[in-house]
Tab-separated table of C-alpha atoms in Angstrom:
chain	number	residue	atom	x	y	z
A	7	UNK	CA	159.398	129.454	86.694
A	8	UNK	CA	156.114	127.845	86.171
A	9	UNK	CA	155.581	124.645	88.207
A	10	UNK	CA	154.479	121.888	85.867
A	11	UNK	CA	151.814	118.858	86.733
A	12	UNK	CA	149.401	116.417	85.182
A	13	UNK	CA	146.296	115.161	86.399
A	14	UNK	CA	146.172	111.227	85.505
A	15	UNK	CA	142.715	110.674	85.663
A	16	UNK	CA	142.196	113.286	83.086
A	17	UNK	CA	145.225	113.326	81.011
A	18	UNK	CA	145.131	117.530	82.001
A	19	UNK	CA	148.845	119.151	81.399
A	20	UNK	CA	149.079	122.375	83.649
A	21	UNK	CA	150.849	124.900	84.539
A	22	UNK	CA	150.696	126.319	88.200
A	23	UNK	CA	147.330	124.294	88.397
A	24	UNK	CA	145.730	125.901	85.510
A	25	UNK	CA	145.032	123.337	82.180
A	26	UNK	CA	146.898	124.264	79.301
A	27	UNK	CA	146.284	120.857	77.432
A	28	UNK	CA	144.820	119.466	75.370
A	29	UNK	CA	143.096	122.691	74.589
A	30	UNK	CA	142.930	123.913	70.111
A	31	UNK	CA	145.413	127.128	69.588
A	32	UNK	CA	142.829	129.891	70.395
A	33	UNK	CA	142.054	128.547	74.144
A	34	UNK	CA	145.640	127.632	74.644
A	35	UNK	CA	146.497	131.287	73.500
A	36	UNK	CA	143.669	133.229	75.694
A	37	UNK	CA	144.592	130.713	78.592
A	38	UNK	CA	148.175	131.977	78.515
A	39	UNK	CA	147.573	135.281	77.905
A	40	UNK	CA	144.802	136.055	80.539
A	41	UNK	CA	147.428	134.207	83.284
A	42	UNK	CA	150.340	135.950	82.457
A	43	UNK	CA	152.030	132.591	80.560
A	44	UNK	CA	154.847	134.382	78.183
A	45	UNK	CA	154.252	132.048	75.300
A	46	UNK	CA	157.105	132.155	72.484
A	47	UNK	CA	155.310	131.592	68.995
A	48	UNK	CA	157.379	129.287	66.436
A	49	UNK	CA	155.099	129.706	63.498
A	50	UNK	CA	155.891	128.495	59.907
A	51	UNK	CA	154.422	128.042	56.537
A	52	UNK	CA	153.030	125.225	57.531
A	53	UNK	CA	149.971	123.575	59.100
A	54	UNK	CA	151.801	122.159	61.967
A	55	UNK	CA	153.698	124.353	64.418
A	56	UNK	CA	154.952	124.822	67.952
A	57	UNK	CA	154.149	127.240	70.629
A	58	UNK	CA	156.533	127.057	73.747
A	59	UNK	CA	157.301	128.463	77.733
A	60	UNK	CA	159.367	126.677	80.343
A	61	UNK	CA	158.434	125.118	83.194
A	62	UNK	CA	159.662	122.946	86.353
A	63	UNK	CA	158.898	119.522	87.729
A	64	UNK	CA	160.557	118.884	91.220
A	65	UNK	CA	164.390	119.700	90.231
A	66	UNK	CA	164.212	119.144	86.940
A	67	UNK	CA	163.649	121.779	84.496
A	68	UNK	CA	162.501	121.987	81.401
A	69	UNK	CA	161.560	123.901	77.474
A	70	UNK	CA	157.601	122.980	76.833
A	71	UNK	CA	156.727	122.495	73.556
A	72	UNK	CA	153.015	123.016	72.736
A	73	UNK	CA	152.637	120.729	68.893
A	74	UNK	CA	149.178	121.761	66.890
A	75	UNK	CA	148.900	120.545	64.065
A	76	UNK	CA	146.006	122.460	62.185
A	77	UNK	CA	145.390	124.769	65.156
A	78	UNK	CA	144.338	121.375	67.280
A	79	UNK	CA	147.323	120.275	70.041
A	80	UNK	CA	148.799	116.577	69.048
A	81	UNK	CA	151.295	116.666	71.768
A	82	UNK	CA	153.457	118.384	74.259
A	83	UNK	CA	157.354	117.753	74.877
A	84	UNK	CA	158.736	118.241	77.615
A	85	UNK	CA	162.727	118.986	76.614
A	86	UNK	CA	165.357	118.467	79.254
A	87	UNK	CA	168.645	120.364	79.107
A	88	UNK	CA	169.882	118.821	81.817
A	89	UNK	CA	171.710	115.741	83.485
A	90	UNK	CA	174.848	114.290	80.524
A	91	UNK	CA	173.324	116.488	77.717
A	92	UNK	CA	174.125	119.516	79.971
A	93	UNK	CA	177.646	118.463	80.380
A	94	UNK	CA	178.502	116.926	77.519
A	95	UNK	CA	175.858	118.271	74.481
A	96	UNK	CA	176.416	116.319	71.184
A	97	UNK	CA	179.230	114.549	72.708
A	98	UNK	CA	176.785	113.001	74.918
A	99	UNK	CA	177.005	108.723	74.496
A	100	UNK	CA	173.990	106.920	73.773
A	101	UNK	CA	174.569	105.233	76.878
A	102	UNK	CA	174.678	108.676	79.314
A	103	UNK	CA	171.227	109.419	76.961
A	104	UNK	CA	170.185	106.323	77.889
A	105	UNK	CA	170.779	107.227	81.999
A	106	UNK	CA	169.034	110.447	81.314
A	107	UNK	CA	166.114	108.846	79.976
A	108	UNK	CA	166.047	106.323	83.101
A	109	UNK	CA	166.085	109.407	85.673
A	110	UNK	CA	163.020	111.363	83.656
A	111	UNK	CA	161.232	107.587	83.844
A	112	UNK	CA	162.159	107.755	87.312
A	113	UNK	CA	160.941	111.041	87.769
A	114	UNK	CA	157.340	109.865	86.151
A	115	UNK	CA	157.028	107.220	88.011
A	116	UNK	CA	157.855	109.184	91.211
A	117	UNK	CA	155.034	112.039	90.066
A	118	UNK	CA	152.414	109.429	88.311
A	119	UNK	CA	152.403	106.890	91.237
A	120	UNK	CA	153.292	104.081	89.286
A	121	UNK	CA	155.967	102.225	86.984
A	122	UNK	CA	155.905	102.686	83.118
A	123	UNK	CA	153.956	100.002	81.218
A	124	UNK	CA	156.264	99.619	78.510
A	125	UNK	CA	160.007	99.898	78.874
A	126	UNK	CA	162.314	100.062	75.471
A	127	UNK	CA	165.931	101.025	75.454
A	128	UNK	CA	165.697	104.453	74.220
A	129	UNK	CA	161.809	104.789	75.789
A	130	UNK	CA	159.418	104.388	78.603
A	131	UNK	CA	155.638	104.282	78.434
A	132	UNK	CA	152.912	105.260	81.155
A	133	UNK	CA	150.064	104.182	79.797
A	134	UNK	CA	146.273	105.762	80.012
A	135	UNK	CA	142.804	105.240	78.684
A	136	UNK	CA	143.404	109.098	77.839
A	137	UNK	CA	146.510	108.820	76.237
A	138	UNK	CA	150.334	108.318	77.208
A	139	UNK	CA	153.509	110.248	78.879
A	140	UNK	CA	156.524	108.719	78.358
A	141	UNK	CA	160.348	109.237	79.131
A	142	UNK	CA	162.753	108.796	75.861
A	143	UNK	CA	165.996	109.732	75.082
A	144	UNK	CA	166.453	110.984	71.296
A	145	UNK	CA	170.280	109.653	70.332
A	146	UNK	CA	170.115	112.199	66.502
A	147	UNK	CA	169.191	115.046	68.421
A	148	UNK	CA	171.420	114.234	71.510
A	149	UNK	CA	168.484	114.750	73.912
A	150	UNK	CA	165.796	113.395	76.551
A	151	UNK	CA	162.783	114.404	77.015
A	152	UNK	CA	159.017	113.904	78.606
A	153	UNK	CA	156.086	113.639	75.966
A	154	UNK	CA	152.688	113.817	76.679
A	155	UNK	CA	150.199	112.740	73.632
A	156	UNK	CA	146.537	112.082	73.834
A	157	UNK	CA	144.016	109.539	72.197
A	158	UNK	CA	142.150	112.244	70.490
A	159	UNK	CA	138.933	110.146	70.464
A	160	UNK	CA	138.540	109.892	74.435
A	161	UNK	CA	138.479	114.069	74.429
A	162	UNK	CA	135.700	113.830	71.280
A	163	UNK	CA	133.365	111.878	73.987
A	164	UNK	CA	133.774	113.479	77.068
């Protein structure tokens, strides 16, 4: 399983040390392809879609989302299966979603070297001049999860 990591200063996402975002759809897709990433392709009939792998930080792992929304990346999620939603899926109480989102906030602030800037009951913020990651816990779909989204003007001017 890939080993997942982000580079603060930057607001890089990789994957066993090599940048997989924020790159557009046809570097993300050499990128994988020339290092062996098996990339599952979630295409529709529309203009935004998802291309997605797995990947591990420390313990926890996790389904990577890869969002592009007319072939330029908007996002990345990070999707645990893990922790209450593991045990107890859609049974899974608000508050055990909300104690899942509080260990992944953990977990960032463990990897990122620093506490989250915003804290909200179902969310927590790290805040960059590139962008933000933040821990959240999603009570429709029963899930928490990491989320990684950039200020797409700071990558124009670089």
């Amino acid at each position: 399983m890939k080993t997942l990591s982000f580079d603060k200063e930057s607001g890089y996402f990789l994957l066993d040390g090599i940048m997989m975002a924020p790159l557009n759809e046809s570097e993300f897709i050499q990128i994988a392809k020339e290092n062996n990433i098996e990339i599952e392709d979630n295409k529709t009939n529309t203009y935004v879609h998802s291309l997605s792998t797995c990947g591990r930080l420390n313990e926890f792992e996790f389904g990577i989302n890869f969002i592009f929304k007319n072939y330029c990346m908007k996002s990345v999620w990070l999707s645990w299966d893990g922790g209450n939603t593991k045990k107890y899926g859609y049974n899974t109480t608000e508050y055990q979603l909300i104690a899942d989102k509080n260990r992944l906030a953990k977990l960032l602030a463990e990897v990122l070297g620093k506490g989250p800037d915003e804290i909200k009951k179902t969310f927590s913020a790290f805040n960059f001049s590139w962008g933000k990651i933040s821990a959240s816990a999603s009570l429709q779909s029963a899930m928490a999860s990491i989320g990684i989204s950039w200020n797409m003007h700071y990558f124009h001017t670089q």
